[in-house]
Amino acid sequence: MARLALVTGAARGIGRAIALELARNSFDVAVNFNHSAEAAEALVKEIEALGVRAGAFQADVSDSKQAEELFRKVREALDPVGVLVNNAGITRDTLLMRMKPEDWDAVLSTNLNSAFYCTKEALRDMARARWGRIVTISSVVGLTGNAGQANYAASKAGLIGFTKSIAREYAARGITANAVAPGFIDTSMTEVLKDDVKAVIAAQIPAGHIGAPEDVARAVAFFAREESSYITGQVLAVDGGMTMC
Ligand code: NAP
């Protein structure tokens, strides 16, 4: 029987590419969305056409009760979760002196708290099965910091410490926890930037161009594989050589 992967924020962008890549790798897929209901339903059809099972599940994963309910619904409709991809994320960029507590709280609760809520739920299923893969989408900004993104960088750095701690707690139980740190990837999160800003960023990337969601998705699928069982607590940058640290 195929294992079930739950991807948070999967209706569009990087999450969508991850959901499709996992389906191509024979995982059944639970597609979590918050606002993008239509896109989530369309994605479920696309995944089912690949010959695996799928379902769309609405939940704001920054809310602990909704995260708990999400896992209950996924277990009921499909299966217990074998692979969790903590992907949901937002930005509220501004320089620190202009950053409001609301900007800080929204980013920390969506990017970091959600991973705590979802991982805790997923680990119930994984510990019982003595098998699990937790893959968390951090960012190179969590490694290097970035002016105008103190809230986002703190959340993404927090996810790395979180991942390494979970990896240590669960390594002996067949459960791995790893992080993927994307660089600059072409999604709606980055399309708000002006073309000249994008050109400046691209010039700083050794590969010479920005990445695609599929570049990140393939790294996630690598960590989810059966054969990756001896790899845990790692952070893999998918950034065209931007950070190399
Ligand atoms: P995106 O296109 O803006 O998509 C964000 C996704 O997150 C959407 O599917 C959205 O769902 C979901 N989401 C946001 N808040 C949510 C919540 N409270 N509950 C459930 N889902 C929620 O962004 P992206 O570029 O694909 O980013 C995906 C991940 O990659 C994020 O963690 C981001 O920080 C990370 N990342 C992106 C880049 C980049 O360059 N793009 C670089 C490094 C890291 P709905 O549409 O359903 O509301």
PDB file of C-alpha atoms and ligand atoms in Angstrom:
ATOM      1  CA  MET A   1       0.000   0.000   0.000  1.00  0.00           C
ATOM      2  CA  ALA A   2       1.242   3.489  -0.845  1.00  0.00           C
ATOM      3  CA  ARG A   3       2.324   5.700   2.037  1.00  0.00           C
ATOM      4  CA  LEU A   4       0.469   8.959   2.601  1.00  0.00           C
ATOM      5  CA  ALA A   5       2.165  12.339   2.345  1.00  0.00           C
ATOM      6  CA  LEU A   6       0.558  15.497   3.750  1.00  0.00           C
ATOM      7  CA  VAL A   7       1.805  18.766   2.264  1.00  0.00           C
ATOM      8  CA  THR A   8       0.769  21.986   4.002  1.00  0.00           C
ATOM      9  CA  GLY A   9      -0.020  24.954   1.738  1.00  0.00           C
ATOM     10  CA  ALA A  10      -0.028  22.651  -1.258  1.00  0.00           C
ATOM     11  CA  ALA A  11      -2.486  24.328  -3.633  1.00  0.00           C
ATOM     12  CA  ARG A  12       0.068  26.565  -5.326  1.00  0.00           C
ATOM     13  CA  GLY A  13       3.729  27.501  -5.629  1.00  0.00           C
ATOM     14  CA  ILE A  14       6.370  25.221  -4.137  1.00  0.00           C
ATOM     15  CA  GLY A  15       3.808  23.147  -2.192  1.00  0.00           C
ATOM     16  CA  ARG A  16       1.983  22.281  -5.408  1.00  0.00           C
ATOM     17  CA  ALA A  17       5.192  21.123  -7.086  1.00  0.00           C
ATOM     18  CA  ILE A  18       6.039  19.020  -4.002  1.00  0.00           C
ATOM     19  CA  ALA A  19       2.598  17.378  -3.982  1.00  0.00           C
ATOM     20  CA  LEU A  20       2.945  16.436  -7.665  1.00  0.00           C
ATOM     21  CA  GLU A  21       6.516  15.173  -7.272  1.00  0.00           C
ATOM     22  CA  LEU A  22       5.523  12.966  -4.312  1.00  0.00           C
ATOM     23  CA  ALA A  23       2.600  11.595  -6.338  1.00  0.00           C
ATOM     24  CA  ARG A  24       5.031  10.801  -9.188  1.00  0.00           C
ATOM     25  CA  ASN A  25       7.050   8.929  -6.536  1.00  0.00           C
ATOM     26  CA  SER A  26       3.959   6.804  -5.739  1.00  0.00           C
ATOM     27  CA  PHE A  27       2.877   8.516  -2.504  1.00  0.00           C
ATOM     28  CA  ASP A  28      -0.822   9.164  -1.875  1.00  0.00           C
ATOM     29  CA  VAL A  29      -1.159  12.885  -1.189  1.00  0.00           C
ATOM     30  CA  ALA A  30      -3.235  14.987   1.217  1.00  0.00           C
ATOM     31  CA  VAL A  31      -3.343  18.532  -0.137  1.00  0.00           C
ATOM     32  CA  ASN A  32      -3.751  21.118   2.620  1.00  0.00           C
ATOM     33  CA  PHE A  33      -4.905  24.601   1.622  1.00  0.00           C
ATOM     34  CA  ASN A  34      -6.085  27.663   3.481  1.00  0.00           C
ATOM     35  CA  HIS A  35      -7.731  30.000   0.928  1.00  0.00           C
ATOM     36  CA  SER A  36      -7.017  28.369  -2.467  1.00  0.00           C
ATOM     37  CA  ALA A  37      -9.923  25.883  -2.548  1.00  0.00           C
ATOM     38  CA  GLU A  38     -10.365  25.764  -6.336  1.00  0.00           C
ATOM     39  CA  ALA A  39      -6.667  25.290  -7.002  1.00  0.00           C
ATOM     40  CA  ALA A  40      -6.543  22.527  -4.369  1.00  0.00           C
ATOM     41  CA  GLU A  41      -9.439  20.630  -5.989  1.00  0.00           C
ATOM     42  CA  ALA A  42      -7.809  20.952  -9.423  1.00  0.00           C
ATOM     43  CA  LEU A  43      -4.530  19.648  -7.993  1.00  0.00           C
ATOM     44  CA  VAL A  44      -6.279  16.633  -6.443  1.00  0.00           C
ATOM     45  CA  LYS A  45      -7.606  15.698  -9.918  1.00  0.00           C
ATOM     46  CA  GLU A  46      -4.124  16.098 -11.396  1.00  0.00           C
ATOM     47  CA  ILE A  47      -2.634  13.879  -8.673  1.00  0.00           C
ATOM     48  CA  GLU A  48      -5.331  11.214  -9.047  1.00  0.00           C
ATOM     49  CA  ALA A  49      -4.586  11.101 -12.779  1.00  0.00           C
ATOM     50  CA  LEU A  50      -1.089   9.929 -11.798  1.00  0.00           C
ATOM     51  CA  GLY A  51      -2.647   6.792 -10.299  1.00  0.00           C
ATOM     52  CA  VAL A  52      -2.464   7.529  -6.560  1.00  0.00           C
ATOM     53  CA  ARG A  53      -5.090   8.629  -4.033  1.00  0.00           C
ATOM     54  CA  ALA A  54      -5.487  12.288  -3.035  1.00  0.00           C
ATOM     55  CA  GLY A  55      -7.757  14.615  -1.090  1.00  0.00           C
ATOM     56  CA  ALA A  56      -8.011  18.360  -0.408  1.00  0.00           C
ATOM     57  CA  PHE A  57      -8.264  19.512   3.214  1.00  0.00           C
ATOM     58  CA  GLN A  58      -8.890  23.094   4.313  1.00  0.00           C
ATOM     59  CA  ALA A  59      -7.106  24.273   7.466  1.00  0.00           C
ATOM     60  CA  ASP A  60      -5.257  27.330   8.684  1.00  0.00           C
ATOM     61  CA  VAL A  61      -2.253  25.473  10.071  1.00  0.00           C
ATOM     62  CA  SER A  62      -1.157  28.455  12.176  1.00  0.00           C
ATOM     63  CA  ASP A  63      -4.074  27.552  14.457  1.00  0.00           C
ATOM     64  CA  SER A  64      -3.369  24.560  16.702  1.00  0.00           C
ATOM     65  CA  LYS A  65      -7.004  23.404  16.801  1.00  0.00           C
ATOM     66  CA  GLN A  66      -7.333  23.532  13.012  1.00  0.00           C
ATOM     67  CA  ALA A  67      -4.047  21.645  12.606  1.00  0.00           C
ATOM     68  CA  GLU A  68      -5.300  18.931  14.958  1.00  0.00           C
ATOM     69  CA  GLU A  69      -8.593  18.723  13.075  1.00  0.00           C
ATOM     70  CA  LEU A  70      -6.716  18.543   9.759  1.00  0.00           C
ATOM     71  CA  PHE A  71      -4.907  15.384  10.826  1.00  0.00           C
ATOM     72  CA  ARG A  72      -8.123  13.846  12.137  1.00  0.00           C
ATOM     73  CA  LYS A  73      -9.823  14.420   8.767  1.00  0.00           C
ATOM     74  CA  VAL A  74      -6.843  13.116   6.791  1.00  0.00           C
ATOM     75  CA  ARG A  75      -6.685   9.923   8.878  1.00  0.00           C
ATOM     76  CA  GLU A  76     -10.422   9.419   8.465  1.00  0.00           C
ATOM     77  CA  ALA A  77     -10.560  10.084   4.713  1.00  0.00           C
ATOM     78  CA  LEU A  78      -7.242   8.569   3.629  1.00  0.00           C
ATOM     79  CA  ASP A  79      -4.632   7.166   6.043  1.00  0.00           C
ATOM     80  CA  PRO A  80      -2.343   8.107   8.929  1.00  0.00           C
ATOM     81  CA  VAL A  81       0.429  10.437   7.755  1.00  0.00           C
ATOM     82  CA  GLY A  82       3.755   8.832   6.781  1.00  0.00           C
ATOM     83  CA  VAL A  83       5.406  11.881   5.212  1.00  0.00           C
ATOM     84  CA  LEU A  84       4.801  15.423   6.458  1.00  0.00           C
ATOM     85  CA  VAL A  85       5.980  18.391   4.433  1.00  0.00           C
ATOM     86  CA  ASN A  86       5.845  21.626   6.448  1.00  0.00           C
ATOM     87  CA  ASN A  87       5.603  24.030   3.523  1.00  0.00           C
ATOM     88  CA  ALA A  88       2.970  26.689   4.376  1.00  0.00           C
ATOM     89  CA  GLY A  89       4.603  30.081   4.703  1.00  0.00           C
ATOM     90  CA  ILE A  90       4.142  33.815   4.330  1.00  0.00           C
ATOM     91  CA  THR A  91       6.224  36.990   4.330  1.00  0.00           C
ATOM     92  CA  ARG A  92       5.508  40.403   5.873  1.00  0.00           C
ATOM     93  CA  ASP A  93       8.690  42.196   4.839  1.00  0.00           C
ATOM     94  CA  THR A  94       9.764  45.535   6.244  1.00  0.00           C
ATOM     95  CA  LEU A  95      12.745  47.022   8.047  1.00  0.00           C
ATOM     96  CA  LEU A  96      12.841  46.227  11.760  1.00  0.00           C
ATOM     97  CA  MET A  97      12.040  49.753  12.973  1.00  0.00           C
ATOM     98  CA  ARG A  98       8.833  49.693  10.917  1.00  0.00           C
ATOM     99  CA  MET A  99       7.911  46.100  11.785  1.00  0.00           C
ATOM    100  CA  LYS A 100       4.705  45.894  13.808  1.00  0.00           C
ATOM    101  CA  PRO A 101       4.110  43.164  16.392  1.00  0.00           C
ATOM    102  CA  GLU A 102       1.318  41.912  14.076  1.00  0.00           C
ATOM    103  CA  ASP A 103       3.865  41.456  11.238  1.00  0.00           C
ATOM    104  CA  TRP A 104       6.109  39.491  13.584  1.00  0.00           C
ATOM    105  CA  ASP A 105       3.314  37.352  15.034  1.00  0.00           C
ATOM    106  CA  ALA A 106       1.707  36.516  11.670  1.00  0.00           C
ATOM    107  CA  VAL A 107       4.981  35.288  10.182  1.00  0.00           C
ATOM    108  CA  LEU A 108       6.107  33.368  13.265  1.00  0.00           C
ATOM    109  CA  SER A 109       2.747  31.690  13.752  1.00  0.00           C
ATOM    110  CA  THR A 110       2.300  30.732  10.085  1.00  0.00           C
ATOM    111  CA  ASN A 111       5.863  29.624   9.382  1.00  0.00           C
ATOM    112  CA  LEU A 112       7.105  28.259  12.717  1.00  0.00           C
ATOM    113  CA  ASN A 113       4.164  27.487  15.015  1.00  0.00           C
ATOM    114  CA  SER A 114       2.402  25.583  12.215  1.00  0.00           C
ATOM    115  CA  ALA A 115       5.389  23.223  11.919  1.00  0.00           C
ATOM    116  CA  PHE A 116       5.228  22.565  15.673  1.00  0.00           C
ATOM    117  CA  TYR A 117       1.483  21.811  15.558  1.00  0.00           C
ATOM    118  CA  CYS A 118       1.629  19.630  12.422  1.00  0.00           C
ATOM    119  CA  THR A 119       4.815  17.762  13.351  1.00  0.00           C
ATOM    120  CA  LYS A 120       3.424  16.890  16.768  1.00  0.00           C
ATOM    121  CA  GLU A 121       0.284  15.465  15.157  1.00  0.00           C
ATOM    122  CA  ALA A 122       2.237  13.607  12.460  1.00  0.00           C
ATOM    123  CA  LEU A 123       4.584  12.062  15.020  1.00  0.00           C
ATOM    124  CA  ARG A 124       1.637  10.318  16.687  1.00  0.00           C
ATOM    125  CA  ASP A 125       1.054   8.409  13.426  1.00  0.00           C
ATOM    126  CA  MET A 126       4.744   7.941  12.652  1.00  0.00           C
ATOM    127  CA  ALA A 127       5.748   6.675  16.109  1.00  0.00           C
ATOM    128  CA  ARG A 128       2.993   4.063  15.911  1.00  0.00           C
ATOM    129  CA  ALA A 129       4.212   2.958  12.454  1.00  0.00           C
ATOM    130  CA  ARG A 130       7.884   3.245  13.474  1.00  0.00           C
ATOM    131  CA  TRP A 131       8.409   4.968  10.130  1.00  0.00           C
ATOM    132  CA  GLY A 132       8.193   8.598   9.102  1.00  0.00           C
ATOM    133  CA  ARG A 133       9.677  11.421   7.056  1.00  0.00           C
ATOM    134  CA  ILE A 134       9.374  15.040   8.127  1.00  0.00           C
ATOM    135  CA  VAL A 135      10.592  17.536   5.561  1.00  0.00           C
ATOM    136  CA  THR A 136      10.403  21.210   6.469  1.00  0.00           C
ATOM    137  CA  ILE A 137      10.768  24.089   4.042  1.00  0.00           C
ATOM    138  CA  SER A 138      13.123  26.611   5.572  1.00  0.00           C
ATOM    139  CA  SER A 139      14.962  29.227   3.469  1.00  0.00           C
ATOM    140  CA  VAL A 140      18.504  30.371   2.791  1.00  0.00           C
ATOM    141  CA  VAL A 141      17.403  33.523   4.618  1.00  0.00           C
ATOM    142  CA  GLY A 142      17.262  31.381   7.776  1.00  0.00           C
ATOM    143  CA  LEU A 143      20.975  30.659   7.259  1.00  0.00           C
ATOM    144  CA  THR A 144      22.200  34.088   6.201  1.00  0.00           C
ATOM    145  CA  GLY A 145      19.635  36.616   7.466  1.00  0.00           C
ATOM    146  CA  ASN A 146      18.243  39.321   5.180  1.00  0.00           C
ATOM    147  CA  ALA A 147      17.591  43.032   5.645  1.00  0.00           C
ATOM    148  CA  GLY A 148      13.857  43.657   5.753  1.00  0.00           C
ATOM    149  CA  GLN A 149      13.061  40.065   6.726  1.00  0.00           C
ATOM    150  CA  ALA A 150      13.894  39.809  10.462  1.00  0.00           C
ATOM    151  CA  ASN A 151      10.577  38.083  11.170  1.00  0.00           C
ATOM    152  CA  TYR A 152      10.859  35.705   8.202  1.00  0.00           C
ATOM    153  CA  ALA A 153      14.547  34.903   8.869  1.00  0.00           C
ATOM    154  CA  ALA A 154      13.802  34.219  12.551  1.00  0.00           C
ATOM    155  CA  SER A 155      11.000  31.837  11.600  1.00  0.00           C
ATOM    156  CA  LYS A 156      13.137  30.027   9.012  1.00  0.00           C
ATOM    157  CA  ALA A 157      16.174  29.767  11.333  1.00  0.00           C
ATOM    158  CA  GLY A 158      13.799  28.511  14.037  1.00  0.00           C
ATOM    159  CA  LEU A 159      12.633  25.750  11.704  1.00  0.00           C
ATOM    160  CA  ILE A 160      16.219  24.536  11.350  1.00  0.00           C
ATOM    161  CA  GLY A 161      16.723  24.254  15.132  1.00  0.00           C
ATOM    162  CA  PHE A 162      13.322  22.602  15.367  1.00  0.00           C
ATOM    163  CA  THR A 163      14.194  20.074  12.627  1.00  0.00           C
ATOM    164  CA  LYS A 164      17.503  19.120  14.231  1.00  0.00           C
ATOM    165  CA  SER A 165      15.846  18.634  17.628  1.00  0.00           C
ATOM    166  CA  ILE A 166      13.127  16.386  16.190  1.00  0.00           C
ATOM    167  CA  ALA A 167      15.789  14.461  14.277  1.00  0.00           C
ATOM    168  CA  ARG A 168      17.615  13.733  17.533  1.00  0.00           C
ATOM    169  CA  GLU A 169      14.438  12.801  19.422  1.00  0.00           C
ATOM    170  CA  TYR A 170      13.174  10.357  16.776  1.00  0.00           C
ATOM    171  CA  ALA A 171      16.216   8.984  14.932  1.00  0.00           C
ATOM    172  CA  ALA A 172      16.060   5.648  16.735  1.00  0.00           C
ATOM    173  CA  ARG A 173      12.412   5.127  15.770  1.00  0.00           C
ATOM    174  CA  GLY A 174      12.729   5.055  11.987  1.00  0.00           C
ATOM    175  CA  ILE A 175      11.675   8.690  11.656  1.00  0.00           C
ATOM    176  CA  THR A 176      13.846  11.258   9.896  1.00  0.00           C
ATOM    177  CA  ALA A 177      13.538  15.054   9.999  1.00  0.00           C
ATOM    178  CA  ASN A 178      15.300  17.208   7.436  1.00  0.00           C
ATOM    179  CA  ALA A 179      14.997  20.726   6.065  1.00  0.00           C
ATOM    180  CA  VAL A 180      15.205  22.098   2.561  1.00  0.00           C
ATOM    181  CA  ALA A 181      16.397  25.698   2.309  1.00  0.00           C
ATOM    182  CA  PRO A 182      15.333  27.174  -1.030  1.00  0.00           C
ATOM    183  CA  GLY A 183      17.067  30.221  -2.421  1.00  0.00           C
ATOM    184  CA  PHE A 184      15.186  32.472  -4.805  1.00  0.00           C
ATOM    185  CA  ILE A 185      12.327  30.508  -6.389  1.00  0.00           C
ATOM    186  CA  ASP A 186       9.822  31.708  -8.986  1.00  0.00           C
ATOM    187  CA  THR A 187       6.417  31.752  -7.193  1.00  0.00           C
ATOM    188  CA  SER A 188       3.817  34.347  -6.161  1.00  0.00           C
ATOM    189  CA  MET A 189       5.946  34.978  -3.037  1.00  0.00           C
ATOM    190  CA  THR A 190       8.720  36.401  -5.246  1.00  0.00           C
ATOM    191  CA  GLU A 191       6.739  37.746  -8.204  1.00  0.00           C
ATOM    192  CA  VAL A 192       5.910  40.894  -6.197  1.00  0.00           C
ATOM    193  CA  LEU A 193       9.537  41.981  -6.641  1.00  0.00           C
ATOM    194  CA  LYS A 194      10.286  44.419  -9.459  1.00  0.00           C
ATOM    195  CA  ASP A 195      12.225  43.136 -12.500  1.00  0.00           C
ATOM    196  CA  ASP A 196      15.320  45.214 -11.696  1.00  0.00           C
ATOM    197  CA  VAL A 197      15.402  43.760  -8.143  1.00  0.00           C
ATOM    198  CA  LYS A 198      15.048  40.254  -9.595  1.00  0.00           C
ATOM    199  CA  ALA A 199      17.929  40.968 -11.997  1.00  0.00           C
ATOM    200  CA  VAL A 200      20.158  42.069  -9.095  1.00  0.00           C
ATOM    201  CA  ILE A 201      19.302  38.883  -7.178  1.00  0.00           C
ATOM    202  CA  ALA A 202      19.882  36.660 -10.228  1.00  0.00           C
ATOM    203  CA  ALA A 203      23.327  38.247 -10.664  1.00  0.00           C
ATOM    204  CA  GLN A 204      24.257  37.019  -7.155  1.00  0.00           C
ATOM    205  CA  ILE A 205      23.342  33.403  -7.960  1.00  0.00           C
ATOM    206  CA  PRO A 206      26.275  31.349  -9.283  1.00  0.00           C
ATOM    207  CA  ALA A 207      23.839  29.341 -11.443  1.00  0.00           C
ATOM    208  CA  GLY A 208      22.853  32.661 -13.045  1.00  0.00           C
ATOM    209  CA  HIS A 209      19.102  32.265 -12.793  1.00  0.00           C
ATOM    210  CA  ILE A 210      16.326  31.920 -10.229  1.00  0.00           C
ATOM    211  CA  GLY A 211      15.018  28.465  -9.350  1.00  0.00           C
ATOM    212  CA  ALA A 212      11.765  26.678 -10.168  1.00  0.00           C
ATOM    213  CA  PRO A 213       9.376  25.093  -7.618  1.00  0.00           C
ATOM    214  CA  GLU A 214      10.264  21.706  -9.142  1.00  0.00           C
ATOM    215  CA  ASP A 215      13.910  22.162  -8.062  1.00  0.00           C
ATOM    216  CA  VAL A 216      12.738  22.275  -4.431  1.00  0.00           C
ATOM    217  CA  ALA A 217      10.222  19.463  -4.956  1.00  0.00           C
ATOM    218  CA  ARG A 218      12.903  17.026  -6.133  1.00  0.00           C
ATOM    219  CA  ALA A 219      14.961  17.666  -2.970  1.00  0.00           C
ATOM    220  CA  VAL A 220      11.897  16.999  -0.804  1.00  0.00           C
ATOM    221  CA  ALA A 221      11.188  13.748  -2.657  1.00  0.00           C
ATOM    222  CA  PHE A 222      14.802  12.684  -2.057  1.00  0.00           C
ATOM    223  CA  PHE A 223      14.374  13.027   1.730  1.00  0.00           C
ATOM    224  CA  ALA A 224      11.009  11.204   1.570  1.00  0.00           C
ATOM    225  CA  ARG A 225      12.486   8.114  -0.089  1.00  0.00           C
ATOM    226  CA  GLU A 226      12.746   4.787   1.690  1.00  0.00           C
ATOM    227  CA  GLU A 227      16.459   4.763   0.796  1.00  0.00           C
ATOM    228  CA  SER A 228      17.089   8.064   2.661  1.00  0.00           C
ATOM    229  CA  SER A 229      16.529   6.396   6.044  1.00  0.00           C
ATOM    230  CA  TYR A 230      20.074   7.119   7.294  1.00  0.00           C
ATOM    231  CA  ILE A 231      19.900  10.844   6.513  1.00  0.00           C
ATOM    232  CA  THR A 232      18.464  12.990   9.298  1.00  0.00           C
ATOM    233  CA  GLY A 233      18.925  16.444  10.829  1.00  0.00           C
ATOM    234  CA  GLN A 234      20.251  17.844   7.541  1.00  0.00           C
ATOM    235  CA  VAL A 235      19.643  21.153   5.817  1.00  0.00           C
ATOM    236  CA  LEU A 236      19.869  21.044   2.034  1.00  0.00           C
ATOM    237  CA  ALA A 237      20.108  24.388   0.263  1.00  0.00           C
ATOM    238  CA  VAL A 238      18.465  24.456  -3.166  1.00  0.00           C
ATOM    239  CA  ASP A 239      19.734  27.825  -4.278  1.00  0.00           C
ATOM    240  CA  GLY A 240      21.869  27.643  -7.409  1.00  0.00           C
ATOM    241  CA  GLY A 241      24.972  27.999  -5.234  1.00  0.00           C
ATOM    242  CA  MET A 242      23.918  31.225  -3.481  1.00  0.00           C
ATOM    243  CA  THR A 243      24.960  30.261   0.055  1.00  0.00           C
ATOM    244  CA  MET A 244      27.348  27.294  -0.052  1.00  0.00           C
ATOM    245  CA  CYS A 245      27.439  27.047   3.749  1.00  0.00           C
TER     246      CYS A 245
HETATM  247  P1  NAP B   1       3.321  31.054  -2.177  1.00  0.00           P
HETATM  248  O1  NAP B   1       3.296  30.808  -3.641  1.00  0.00           O
HETATM  249  O2  NAP B   1       3.021  32.397  -1.643  1.00  0.00           O
HETATM  250  O3  NAP B   1       2.397  29.957  -1.467  1.00  0.00           O
HETATM  251  C1  NAP B   1       2.224  29.951  -0.085  1.00  0.00           C
HETATM  252  C2  NAP B   1       1.396  28.756   0.290  1.00  0.00           C
HETATM  253  O4  NAP B   1       1.296  28.728   1.717  1.00  0.00           O
HETATM  254  C3  NAP B   1      -0.007  28.798  -0.269  1.00  0.00           C
HETATM  255  O5  NAP B   1      -0.348  27.522  -0.760  1.00  0.00           O
HETATM  256  C4  NAP B   1      -0.866  29.150   0.937  1.00  0.00           C
HETATM  257  O6  NAP B   1      -2.159  28.551   0.942  1.00  0.00           O
HETATM  258  C5  NAP B   1      -0.049  28.511   2.051  1.00  0.00           C
HETATM  259  N1  NAP B   1      -0.378  29.077   3.353  1.00  0.00           N
HETATM  260  C6  NAP B   1      -0.072  30.307   3.835  1.00  0.00           C
HETATM  261  N2  NAP B   1      -0.555  30.464   5.075  1.00  0.00           N
HETATM  262  C7  NAP B   1      -1.179  29.301   5.386  1.00  0.00           C
HETATM  263  C8  NAP B   1      -1.875  28.839   6.529  1.00  0.00           C
HETATM  264  N3  NAP B   1      -2.036  29.611   7.614  1.00  0.00           N
HETATM  265  N4  NAP B   1      -2.407  27.583   6.512  1.00  0.00           N
HETATM  266  C9  NAP B   1      -2.254  26.788   5.422  1.00  0.00           C
HETATM  267  N5  NAP B   1      -1.592  27.178   4.311  1.00  0.00           N
HETATM  268  C10 NAP B   1      -1.080  28.421   4.295  1.00  0.00           C
HETATM  269  O7  NAP B   1       4.769  30.729  -1.574  1.00  0.00           O
HETATM  270  P2  NAP B   1       5.913  29.706  -2.031  1.00  0.00           P
HETATM  271  O8  NAP B   1       6.987  30.492  -2.642  1.00  0.00           O
HETATM  272  O9  NAP B   1       5.331  28.550  -2.736  1.00  0.00           O
HETATM  273  O10 NAP B   1       6.426  29.275  -0.581  1.00  0.00           O
HETATM  274  C11 NAP B   1       6.273  27.957  -0.058  1.00  0.00           C
HETATM  275  C12 NAP B   1       7.282  27.780   1.064  1.00  0.00           C
HETATM  276  O11 NAP B   1       8.605  27.938   0.534  1.00  0.00           O
HETATM  277  C13 NAP B   1       7.148  28.824   2.175  1.00  0.00           C
HETATM  278  O12 NAP B   1       7.406  28.216   3.423  1.00  0.00           O
HETATM  279  C14 NAP B   1       8.243  29.816   1.848  1.00  0.00           C
HETATM  280  O13 NAP B   1       8.679  30.522   2.965  1.00  0.00           O
HETATM  281  C15 NAP B   1       9.305  28.884   1.306  1.00  0.00           C
HETATM  282  N6  NAP B   1      10.333  29.546   0.501  1.00  0.00           N
HETATM  283  C16 NAP B   1      10.006  30.162  -0.669  1.00  0.00           C
HETATM  284  C17 NAP B   1      11.016  30.783  -1.407  1.00  0.00           C
HETATM  285  C18 NAP B   1      10.751  31.468  -2.716  1.00  0.00           C
HETATM  286  O14 NAP B   1      11.685  32.085  -3.243  1.00  0.00           O
HETATM  287  N7  NAP B   1       9.561  31.406  -3.274  1.00  0.00           N
HETATM  288  C19 NAP B   1      12.331  30.765  -0.930  1.00  0.00           C
HETATM  289  C20 NAP B   1      12.613  30.130   0.266  1.00  0.00           C
HETATM  290  C21 NAP B   1      11.606  29.512   0.978  1.00  0.00           C
HETATM  291  P3  NAP B   1      -3.533  29.233   0.373  1.00  0.00           P
HETATM  292  O15 NAP B   1      -3.195  29.829  -0.976  1.00  0.00           O
HETATM  293  O16 NAP B   1      -4.474  28.078   0.306  1.00  0.00           O
HETATM  294  O17 NAP B   1      -3.964  30.267   1.381  1.00  0.00           O
END
